[in-house]
Amino acid sequence: EAGVAQSPRYKIIEKRQSVAFWCNPISGHATLYWYQQILGQGPKLLIQFQNNGVVDDSQLPKDRFSAERLKGVDSTLKIQPAKLEDSAVYLCASRSQGGHYEQYFGPGTRLTVT
Amino acid sequence: QKEVEQDPGPLSVPEGAIVSLNCTYSNSAFQYFMWYRQYSRKGPELLMYTYSSGNKEDGRFTAQVDKSSKYISLFIRDSQPSDSATYLCAMSYNQAGTALIFGKGTTLSVSS
C-alpha cells in the first residue's frame, strides 16, 4: 500500500511570496489532515477534511492560509503572503473511515521563509 | 498551561539501556493516547496506541497510562541505535478521527 505522498519536499521563499503544497493521501482514506510542525514542537492541526468537506479549521490562519480538497482525494494547502513565522514542516496525514484510529503521515514539506 | 507537556530532552543513553519517556496532560477529556516515532526529516509513525489506564506491551515497547494522574509513559527495553529518533506523545478526545494533540517530542540518542 502506497503511503501519503507530499510535494515538494523542500521550499525556500521570501516573505510576502506565496507557496502551495500538495498532498495525495492513501487510497480510500476519507479523512485528511494538514498539520504544521515548527522546529522543536509537536505537530499542530491546521485543517481537517472529511471527504471534500471541512471538519475543523479553527486553527487555520484564514487571512493567509487556505486549503482545499477537490473530489475528496488530493489536497492543496496555500500560504499567501508568507511570513517568517510560517517557516515549519507541513505534514499531511490521512485516516480511513470507520473504526481504525491510526493517522498515517506523509514525509512533510519543509518550508523556509527568508 | 499547555494541554500536553513533554520534556524535549535531549536524552542520551548507551545501547541496551532502558529508556523512559513521559508526558503529562491537563484535560481529563482525553481518552486515547498514542506514541509516535519521528526520524529526522520523516513524518511521524505510530508506535503504540492505548485507551484505558494500565500497561500495553509490544515487543521492546511498553506504553503506560495513568488517567488519575494524567500521566503517560513509554518504556523502551534493550534500546538500540536504530531507536534514535524523536518520540511524540499524542492524545485525542475520541476515536472518531478528531485531530491529535501532540507533545513537543523528546529527542532520544542511543549510542553503540
Coordinates of N, CA, C and O in Angstrom, one line a residue, chain A residues 35-45 89 91 105, chain B residues 2 4 6 38 44 86-89 100-106:
Chain A
Y35 N -1.1 19.4 9.2 CA -0.5 19.8 10.5 C 0.7 20.7 10.2 O 1.4 20.5 9.2
Q36 N 0.9 21.6 11.1 CA 2.2 22.5 11.0 C 3.1 22.1 12.1 O 2.6 22.0 13.3
Q37 N 4.3 21.8 11.8 CA 5.3 21.4 12.9 C 6.5 22.4 12.8 O 7.3 22.3 11.9
I38 N 6.5 23.3 13.8 CA 7.6 24.2 13.9 C 8.7 23.5 14.6 O 8.5 22.6 15.5
L39 N 9.9 23.9 14.3 CA 11.1 23.2 14.8 C 11.1 23.2 16.3 O 10.9 24.2 17.0
G40 N 11.2 22.0 16.9 CA 11.2 21.8 18.3 C 9.9 21.7 18.9 O 9.7 21.6 20.2
Q41 N 8.8 21.6 18.1 CA 7.5 21.5 18.6 C 6.8 20.2 18.0 O 7.3 19.7 17.0
G42 N 5.7 19.9 18.6 CA 4.9 18.8 18.0 C 4.0 19.3 16.9 O 3.8 20.5 16.9
P43 N 3.5 18.5 16.1 CA 2.6 18.9 15.0 C 1.3 19.5 15.6 O 0.8 19.1 16.6
K44 N 0.9 20.6 14.9 CA -0.4 21.3 15.3 C -1.3 21.3 14.2 O -0.9 21.6 13.1
L45 N -2.6 20.9 14.4 CA -3.6 20.8 13.3 C -3.8 22.2 12.7 O -4.1 23.2 13.5
V89 N 7.6 22.6 9.1 CA 7.3 21.5 8.2 C 5.8 21.3 8.2 O 5.2 21.3 9.2
L91 N 2.9 18.9 7.4 CA 2.6 17.4 7.4 C 1.2 17.2 7.0 O 0.3 17.8 7.5
F105 N 1.1 9.5 8.3 CA 1.7 10.8 8.0 C 2.5 10.7 6.7 O 3.2 9.7 6.5
Chain B
K2 N 0.0 24.4 29.0 CA -0.2 23.7 27.7 C -1.1 22.4 28.0 O -1.0 21.8 29.1
V4 N -0.7 19.5 26.7 CA 0.2 18.3 26.8 C 1.6 18.8 27.0 O 2.1 19.6 26.2
Q6 N 5.7 17.7 27.5 CA 6.6 16.7 27.3 C 8.0 17.3 27.4 O 8.3 18.3 26.7
Q38 N 9.4 9.7 15.3 CA 9.7 10.6 14.1 C 11.2 10.6 13.9 O 12.0 11.2 14.7
P44 N 5.9 11.5 11.3 CA 5.7 10.6 12.5 C 5.1 9.3 12.1 O 4.2 9.2 11.1
T86 N 13.0 11.2 17.5 CA 12.1 12.0 18.4 C 10.8 11.2 18.6 O 10.2 10.7 17.7
Y87 N 10.5 11.1 19.9 CA 9.3 10.4 20.3 C 8.2 11.5 20.7 O 8.5 12.3 21.6
L88 N 7.1 11.4 20.1 CA 6.0 12.3 20.3 C 4.8 11.6 21.0 O 4.4 10.6 20.5
C89 N 4.4 12.1 22.1 CA 3.1 11.6 22.7 C 2.0 12.4 22.0 O 2.1 13.6 21.6
L100 N -5.2 15.0 16.5 CA -4.4 14.7 17.6 C -3.8 15.9 18.2 O -3.4 16.9 17.5
I101 N -3.6 15.9 19.6 CA -2.9 16.9 20.3 C -1.6 16.3 20.6 O -1.5 15.3 21.4
F102 N -0.5 16.9 20.2 CA 0.8 16.4 20.4 C 1.6 17.1 21.5 O 1.4 18.3 21.7
G103 N 2.5 16.4 22.1 CA 3.5 17.0 22.9 C 4.6 17.5 22.0 O 4.6 17.3 20.8
K104 N 5.6 18.2 22.7 CA 6.7 18.7 21.9 C 7.6 17.7 21.3 O 8.3 17.9 20.3
G105 N 7.7 16.5 21.9 CA 8.6 15.5 21.5 C 9.8 15.4 22.3 O 10.3 16.5 22.8
T106 N 10.4 14.2 22.5 CA 11.6 14.0 23.2 C 12.6 13.4 22.3 O 12.3 12.4 21.6

